[in-house]
mmCIF file of C-alpha atoms in Angstrom:
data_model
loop_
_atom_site.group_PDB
_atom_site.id
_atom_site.type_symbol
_atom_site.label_atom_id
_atom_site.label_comp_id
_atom_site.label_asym_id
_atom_site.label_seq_id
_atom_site.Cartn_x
_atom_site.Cartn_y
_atom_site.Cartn_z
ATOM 1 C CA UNK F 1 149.230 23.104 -82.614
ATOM 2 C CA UNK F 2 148.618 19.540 -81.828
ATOM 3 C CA UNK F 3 150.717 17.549 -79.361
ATOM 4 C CA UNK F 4 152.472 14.676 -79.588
ATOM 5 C CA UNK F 5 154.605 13.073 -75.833
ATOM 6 C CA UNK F 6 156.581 10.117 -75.542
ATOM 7 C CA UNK F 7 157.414 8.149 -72.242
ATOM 8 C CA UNK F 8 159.624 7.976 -70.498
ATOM 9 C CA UNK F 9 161.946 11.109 -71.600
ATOM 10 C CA UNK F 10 164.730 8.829 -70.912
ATOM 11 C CA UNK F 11 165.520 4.846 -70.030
ATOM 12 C CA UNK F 12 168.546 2.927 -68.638
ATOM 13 C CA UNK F 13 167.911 -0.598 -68.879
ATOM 14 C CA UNK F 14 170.495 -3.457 -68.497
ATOM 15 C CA UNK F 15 171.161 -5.584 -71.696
ATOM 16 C CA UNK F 16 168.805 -8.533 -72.621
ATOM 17 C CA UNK F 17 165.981 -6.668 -70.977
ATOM 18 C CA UNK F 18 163.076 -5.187 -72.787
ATOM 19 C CA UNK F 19 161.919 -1.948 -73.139
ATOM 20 C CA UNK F 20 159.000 -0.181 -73.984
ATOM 21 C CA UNK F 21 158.377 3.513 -75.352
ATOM 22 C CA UNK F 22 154.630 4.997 -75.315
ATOM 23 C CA UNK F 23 153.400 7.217 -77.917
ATOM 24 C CA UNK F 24 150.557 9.314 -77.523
ATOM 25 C CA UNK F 25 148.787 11.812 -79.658
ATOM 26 C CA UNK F 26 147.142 13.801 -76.908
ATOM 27 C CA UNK F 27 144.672 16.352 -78.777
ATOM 28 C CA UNK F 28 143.851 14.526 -81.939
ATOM 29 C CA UNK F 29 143.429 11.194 -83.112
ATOM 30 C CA UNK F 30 146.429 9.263 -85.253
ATOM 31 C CA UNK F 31 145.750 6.172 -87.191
ATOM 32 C CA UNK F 32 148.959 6.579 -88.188
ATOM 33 C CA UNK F 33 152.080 7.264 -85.997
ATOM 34 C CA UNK F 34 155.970 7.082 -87.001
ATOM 35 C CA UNK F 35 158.868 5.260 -85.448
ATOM 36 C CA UNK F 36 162.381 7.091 -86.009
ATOM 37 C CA UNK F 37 165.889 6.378 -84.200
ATOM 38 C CA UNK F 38 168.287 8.572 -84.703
ATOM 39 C CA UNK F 39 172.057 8.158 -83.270
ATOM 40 C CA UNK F 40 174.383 10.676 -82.164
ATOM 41 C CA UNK F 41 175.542 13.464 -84.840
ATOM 42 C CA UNK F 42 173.095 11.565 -87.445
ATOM 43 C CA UNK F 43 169.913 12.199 -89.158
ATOM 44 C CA UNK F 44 167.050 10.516 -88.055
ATOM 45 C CA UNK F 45 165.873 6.916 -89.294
ATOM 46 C CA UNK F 46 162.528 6.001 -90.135
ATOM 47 C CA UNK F 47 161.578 2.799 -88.722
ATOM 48 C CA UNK F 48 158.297 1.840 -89.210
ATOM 49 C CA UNK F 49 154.732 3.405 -89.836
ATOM 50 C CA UNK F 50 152.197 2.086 -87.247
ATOM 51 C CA UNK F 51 149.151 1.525 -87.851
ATOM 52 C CA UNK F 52 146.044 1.360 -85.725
ATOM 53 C CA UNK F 53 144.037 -1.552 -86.022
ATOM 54 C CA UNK F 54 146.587 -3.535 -88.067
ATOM 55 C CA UNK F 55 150.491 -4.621 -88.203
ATOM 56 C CA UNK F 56 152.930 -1.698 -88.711
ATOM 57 C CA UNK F 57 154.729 -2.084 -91.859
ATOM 58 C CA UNK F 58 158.588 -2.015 -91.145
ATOM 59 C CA UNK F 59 161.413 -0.090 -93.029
ATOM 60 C CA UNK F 60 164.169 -2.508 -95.090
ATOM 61 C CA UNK F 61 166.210 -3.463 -92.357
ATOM 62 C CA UNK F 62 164.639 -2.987 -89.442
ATOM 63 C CA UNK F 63 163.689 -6.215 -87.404
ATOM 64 C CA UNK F 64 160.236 -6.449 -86.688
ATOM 65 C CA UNK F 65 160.385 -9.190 -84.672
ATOM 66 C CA UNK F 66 163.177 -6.994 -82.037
ATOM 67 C CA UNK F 67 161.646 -3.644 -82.633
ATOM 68 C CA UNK F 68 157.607 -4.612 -81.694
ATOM 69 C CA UNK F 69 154.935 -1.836 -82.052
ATOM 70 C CA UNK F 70 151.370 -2.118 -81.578
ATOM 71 C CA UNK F 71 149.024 0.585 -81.870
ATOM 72 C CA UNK F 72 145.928 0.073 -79.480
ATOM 73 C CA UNK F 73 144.186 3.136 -80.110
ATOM 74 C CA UNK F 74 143.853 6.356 -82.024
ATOM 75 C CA UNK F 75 145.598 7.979 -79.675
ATOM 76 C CA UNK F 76 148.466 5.697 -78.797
ATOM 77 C CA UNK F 77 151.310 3.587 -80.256
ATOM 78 C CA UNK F 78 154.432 1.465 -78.192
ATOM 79 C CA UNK F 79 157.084 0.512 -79.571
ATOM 80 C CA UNK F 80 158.779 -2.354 -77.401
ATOM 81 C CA UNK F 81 163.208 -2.808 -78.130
ATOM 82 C CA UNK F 82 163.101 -6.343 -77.070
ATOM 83 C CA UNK F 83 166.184 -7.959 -75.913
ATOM 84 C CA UNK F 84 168.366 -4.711 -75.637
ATOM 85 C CA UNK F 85 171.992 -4.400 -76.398
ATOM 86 C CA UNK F 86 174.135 -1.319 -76.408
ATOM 87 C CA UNK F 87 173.792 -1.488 -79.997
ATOM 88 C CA UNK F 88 170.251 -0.695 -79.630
ATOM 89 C CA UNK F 89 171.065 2.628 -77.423
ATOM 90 C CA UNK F 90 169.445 5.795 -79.451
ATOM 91 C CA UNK F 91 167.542 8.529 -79.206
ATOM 92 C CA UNK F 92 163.881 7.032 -80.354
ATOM 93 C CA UNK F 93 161.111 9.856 -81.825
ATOM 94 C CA UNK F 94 157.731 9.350 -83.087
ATOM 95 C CA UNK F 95 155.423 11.281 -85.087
ATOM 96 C CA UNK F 96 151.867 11.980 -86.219
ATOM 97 C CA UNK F 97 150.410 13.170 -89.416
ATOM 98 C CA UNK F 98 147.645 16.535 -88.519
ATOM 99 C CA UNK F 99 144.254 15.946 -89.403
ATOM 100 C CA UNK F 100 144.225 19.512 -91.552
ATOM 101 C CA UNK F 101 145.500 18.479 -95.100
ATOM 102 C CA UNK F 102 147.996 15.941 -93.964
ATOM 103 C CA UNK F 103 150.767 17.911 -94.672
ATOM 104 C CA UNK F 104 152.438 18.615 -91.309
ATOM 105 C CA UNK F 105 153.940 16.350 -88.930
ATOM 106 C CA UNK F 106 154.020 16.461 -84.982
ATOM 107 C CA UNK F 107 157.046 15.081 -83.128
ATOM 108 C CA UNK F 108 157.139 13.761 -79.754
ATOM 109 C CA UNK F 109 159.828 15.204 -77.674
ATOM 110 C CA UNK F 110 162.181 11.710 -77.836
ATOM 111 C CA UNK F 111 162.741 8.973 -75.896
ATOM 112 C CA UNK F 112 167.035 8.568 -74.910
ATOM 113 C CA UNK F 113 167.719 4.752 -74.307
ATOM 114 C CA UNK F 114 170.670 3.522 -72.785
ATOM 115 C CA UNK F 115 171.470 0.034 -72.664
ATOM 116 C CA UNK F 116 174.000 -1.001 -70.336
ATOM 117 C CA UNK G 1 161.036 10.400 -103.423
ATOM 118 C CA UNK G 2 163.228 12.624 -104.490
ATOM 119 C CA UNK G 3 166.835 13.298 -102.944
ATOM 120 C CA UNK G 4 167.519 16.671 -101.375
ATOM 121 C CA UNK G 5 171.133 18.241 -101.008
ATOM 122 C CA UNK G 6 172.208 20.627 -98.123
ATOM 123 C CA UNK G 7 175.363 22.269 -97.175
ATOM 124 C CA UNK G 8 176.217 20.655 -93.984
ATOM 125 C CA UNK G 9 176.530 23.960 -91.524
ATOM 126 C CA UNK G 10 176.079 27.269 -92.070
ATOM 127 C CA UNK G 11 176.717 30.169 -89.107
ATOM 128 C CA UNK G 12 174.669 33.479 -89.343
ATOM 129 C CA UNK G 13 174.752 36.629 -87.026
ATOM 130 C CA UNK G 14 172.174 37.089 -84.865
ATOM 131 C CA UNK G 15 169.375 39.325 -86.061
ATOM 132 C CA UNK G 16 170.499 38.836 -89.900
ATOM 133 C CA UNK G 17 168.353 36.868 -92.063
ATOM 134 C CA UNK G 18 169.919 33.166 -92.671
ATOM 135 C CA UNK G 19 169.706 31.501 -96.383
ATOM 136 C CA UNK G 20 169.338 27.820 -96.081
ATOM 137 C CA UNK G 21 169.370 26.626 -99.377
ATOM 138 C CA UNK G 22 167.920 23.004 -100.734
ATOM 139 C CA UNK G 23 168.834 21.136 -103.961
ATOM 140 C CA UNK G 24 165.711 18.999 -105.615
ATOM 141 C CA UNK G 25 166.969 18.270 -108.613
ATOM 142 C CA UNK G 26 165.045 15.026 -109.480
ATOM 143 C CA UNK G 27 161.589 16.356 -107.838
ATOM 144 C CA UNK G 28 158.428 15.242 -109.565
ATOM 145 C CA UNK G 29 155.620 17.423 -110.506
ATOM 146 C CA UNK G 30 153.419 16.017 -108.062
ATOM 147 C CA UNK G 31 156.502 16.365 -105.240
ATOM 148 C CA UNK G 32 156.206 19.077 -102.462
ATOM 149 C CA UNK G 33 159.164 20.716 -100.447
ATOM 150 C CA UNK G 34 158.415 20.289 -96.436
ATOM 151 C CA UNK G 35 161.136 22.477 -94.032
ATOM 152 C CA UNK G 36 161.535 21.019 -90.761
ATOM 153 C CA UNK G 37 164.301 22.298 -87.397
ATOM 154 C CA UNK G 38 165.651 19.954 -84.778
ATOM 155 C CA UNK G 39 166.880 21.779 -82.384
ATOM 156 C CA UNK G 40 169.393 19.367 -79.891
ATOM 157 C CA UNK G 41 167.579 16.158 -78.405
ATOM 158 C CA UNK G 42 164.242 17.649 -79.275
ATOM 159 C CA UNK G 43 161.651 16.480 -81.662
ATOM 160 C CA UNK G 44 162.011 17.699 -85.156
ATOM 161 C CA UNK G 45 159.695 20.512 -85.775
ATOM 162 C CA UNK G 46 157.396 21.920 -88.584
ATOM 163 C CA UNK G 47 158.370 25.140 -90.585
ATOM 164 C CA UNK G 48 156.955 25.261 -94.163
ATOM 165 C CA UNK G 49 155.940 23.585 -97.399
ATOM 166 C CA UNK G 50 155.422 24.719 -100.873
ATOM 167 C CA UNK G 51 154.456 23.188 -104.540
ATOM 168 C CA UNK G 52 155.792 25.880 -106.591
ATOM 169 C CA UNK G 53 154.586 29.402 -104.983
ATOM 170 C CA UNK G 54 156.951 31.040 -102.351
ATOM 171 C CA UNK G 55 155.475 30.787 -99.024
ATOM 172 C CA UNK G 56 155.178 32.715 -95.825
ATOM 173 C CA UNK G 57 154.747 32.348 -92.147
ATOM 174 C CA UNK G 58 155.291 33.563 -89.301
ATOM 175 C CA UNK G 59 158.580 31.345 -88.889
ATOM 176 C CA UNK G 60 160.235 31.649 -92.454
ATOM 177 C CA UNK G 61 159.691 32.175 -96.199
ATOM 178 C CA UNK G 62 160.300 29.416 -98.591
ATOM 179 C CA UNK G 63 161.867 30.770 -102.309
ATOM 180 C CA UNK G 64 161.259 27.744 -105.096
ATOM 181 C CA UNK G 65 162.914 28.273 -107.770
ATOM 182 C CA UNK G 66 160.290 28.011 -111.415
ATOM 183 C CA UNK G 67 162.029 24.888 -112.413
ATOM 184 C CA UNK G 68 161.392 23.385 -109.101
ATOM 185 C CA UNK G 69 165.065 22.415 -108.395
ATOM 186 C CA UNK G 70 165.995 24.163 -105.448
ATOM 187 C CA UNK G 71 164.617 25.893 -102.926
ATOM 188 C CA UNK G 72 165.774 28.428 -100.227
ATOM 189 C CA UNK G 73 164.703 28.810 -96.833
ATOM 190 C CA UNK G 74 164.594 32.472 -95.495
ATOM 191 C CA UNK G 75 164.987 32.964 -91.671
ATOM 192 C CA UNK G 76 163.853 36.863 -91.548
ATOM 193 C CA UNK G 77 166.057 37.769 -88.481
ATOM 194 C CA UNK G 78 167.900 34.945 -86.662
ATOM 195 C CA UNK G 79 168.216 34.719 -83.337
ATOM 196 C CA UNK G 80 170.370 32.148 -81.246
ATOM 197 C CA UNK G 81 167.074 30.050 -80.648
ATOM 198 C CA UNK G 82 167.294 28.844 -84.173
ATOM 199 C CA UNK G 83 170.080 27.426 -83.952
ATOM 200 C CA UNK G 84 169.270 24.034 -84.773
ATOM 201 C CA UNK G 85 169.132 21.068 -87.802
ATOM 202 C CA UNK G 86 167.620 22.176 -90.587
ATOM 203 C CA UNK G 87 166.079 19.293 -93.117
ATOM 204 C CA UNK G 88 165.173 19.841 -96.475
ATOM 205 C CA UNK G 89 162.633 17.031 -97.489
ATOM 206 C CA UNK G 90 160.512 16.130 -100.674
ATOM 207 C CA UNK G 91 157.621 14.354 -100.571
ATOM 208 C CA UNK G 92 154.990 12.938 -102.689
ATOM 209 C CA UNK G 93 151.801 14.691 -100.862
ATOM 210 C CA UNK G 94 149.553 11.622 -101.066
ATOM 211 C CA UNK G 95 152.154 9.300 -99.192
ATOM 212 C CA UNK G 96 150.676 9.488 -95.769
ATOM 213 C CA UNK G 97 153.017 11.182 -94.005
ATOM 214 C CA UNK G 98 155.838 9.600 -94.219
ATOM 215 C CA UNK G 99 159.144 11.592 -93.546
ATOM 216 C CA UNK G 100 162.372 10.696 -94.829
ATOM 217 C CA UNK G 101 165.091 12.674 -93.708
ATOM 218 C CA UNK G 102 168.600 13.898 -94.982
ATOM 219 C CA UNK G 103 171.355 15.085 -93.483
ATOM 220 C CA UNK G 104 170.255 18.760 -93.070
ATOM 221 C CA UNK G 105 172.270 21.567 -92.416
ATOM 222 C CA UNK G 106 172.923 22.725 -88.879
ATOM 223 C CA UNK G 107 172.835 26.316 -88.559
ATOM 224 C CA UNK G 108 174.854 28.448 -86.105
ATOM 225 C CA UNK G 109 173.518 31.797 -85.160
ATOM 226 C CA UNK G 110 175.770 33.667 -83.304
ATOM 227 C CA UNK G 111 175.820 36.447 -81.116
#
């Protein structure tokens, strides 16, 4: 099946710095990619849909202007957690939609931030 | 889209098929039922959809009930690498992918 990776695995980053988590579709092409966070013991959260070529569209309640993605190509999206706080420490996935019938969804492997 | 309820855990003995059933009540005709696993600090991953037929795999077998409602997903012989978070999610099949997830129901398989 196709593969979606994330980078890095893991981040520690002190708090007020930025962050940034690379997507990459690495066998097909994704116009579209996911942003989820999910928190310890809890479900994950969608976050936004990127979209290549244009501004993701954000979930209610997420801050766009904190939680920046851009998608620069079909293969990759980045989404930057700017001005960290502990708050903000979660495990971050992202997905993409198959090209065969748009029906399943690849998962990157997760991204663990830690803000100290 | 339409809410899905799961029990919240579940344990099954290794090598005996494990039940994990899905409530849909409010699903729309147009609605399909995806099964997904995260197993711990992985990536969710794909299982199975249906419409309305029961499907197969090689992973599981999805049961729909003919009034759409609920749903049951069959794991033919567990073993402990399926022990993991299992989502139940329905979703309109034109919405672009877009995932929302529940709570799920962890599973224990155990030895």
């Amino acid at each position: 099946g196709a593969v979606v990776s994330q980078h890095p695995s893991r981040v520690i980053c002190k708090s007020g710095t930025s962050v940034k988590i690379e997507c990459r579709s690495l066998d097909f092409q994704a116009t579209t990619m996911f942003w989820y966070r999910q928190f310890p013991k809890q479900s994950l959260m969608l976050m936004a849909t990127s979209n290549e070529g244009s501004k993701a569209t954000y979930e209610q309640g997420v801050e766009k202007d904190k939680f920046l993605i851009n998608h620069a190509s079909l293969t990759l999206s980045t989404l930057t957690v700017t001005s960290a706080h502990p708050e903000d420490s979660s495990f971050y996935i992202c997905s993409a939609p198959g090209t065969s019938g748009n029906y399943e969804q690849y998962f990157g492997p997760g991204t663990r931030l830690t803000v100290t | 889209d339409a809410k899905t309820t799961q029990p919240p855990s579940m344990d099954c003995a290794e090598g005996r098929a494990a039940n994990l059933p899905c409530n849909h009540s409010t699903i729309s005709g147009n609605e399909y039922v995806y099964w997904y696993r995260q197993i711990h600090s992985q990536g969710p991953q794909y299982i199975i959809h249906g419409l309305k037929n029961n499907e197969t795999n090689e992973m599981a077998s999805l049961i729909i009930t003919e009034d759409r409602k609920s749903s049951t997903l069959i794991l033919p012989h567990a073993t402990l690498r399926d022990t993991a978070v299992y989502y139940c999610i329905v979703r309109d099949g034109n919405q672009g992918g877009k995932l929302i997830f529940g709570q799920g129901t962890e599973l224990s398989v155990k030895p």
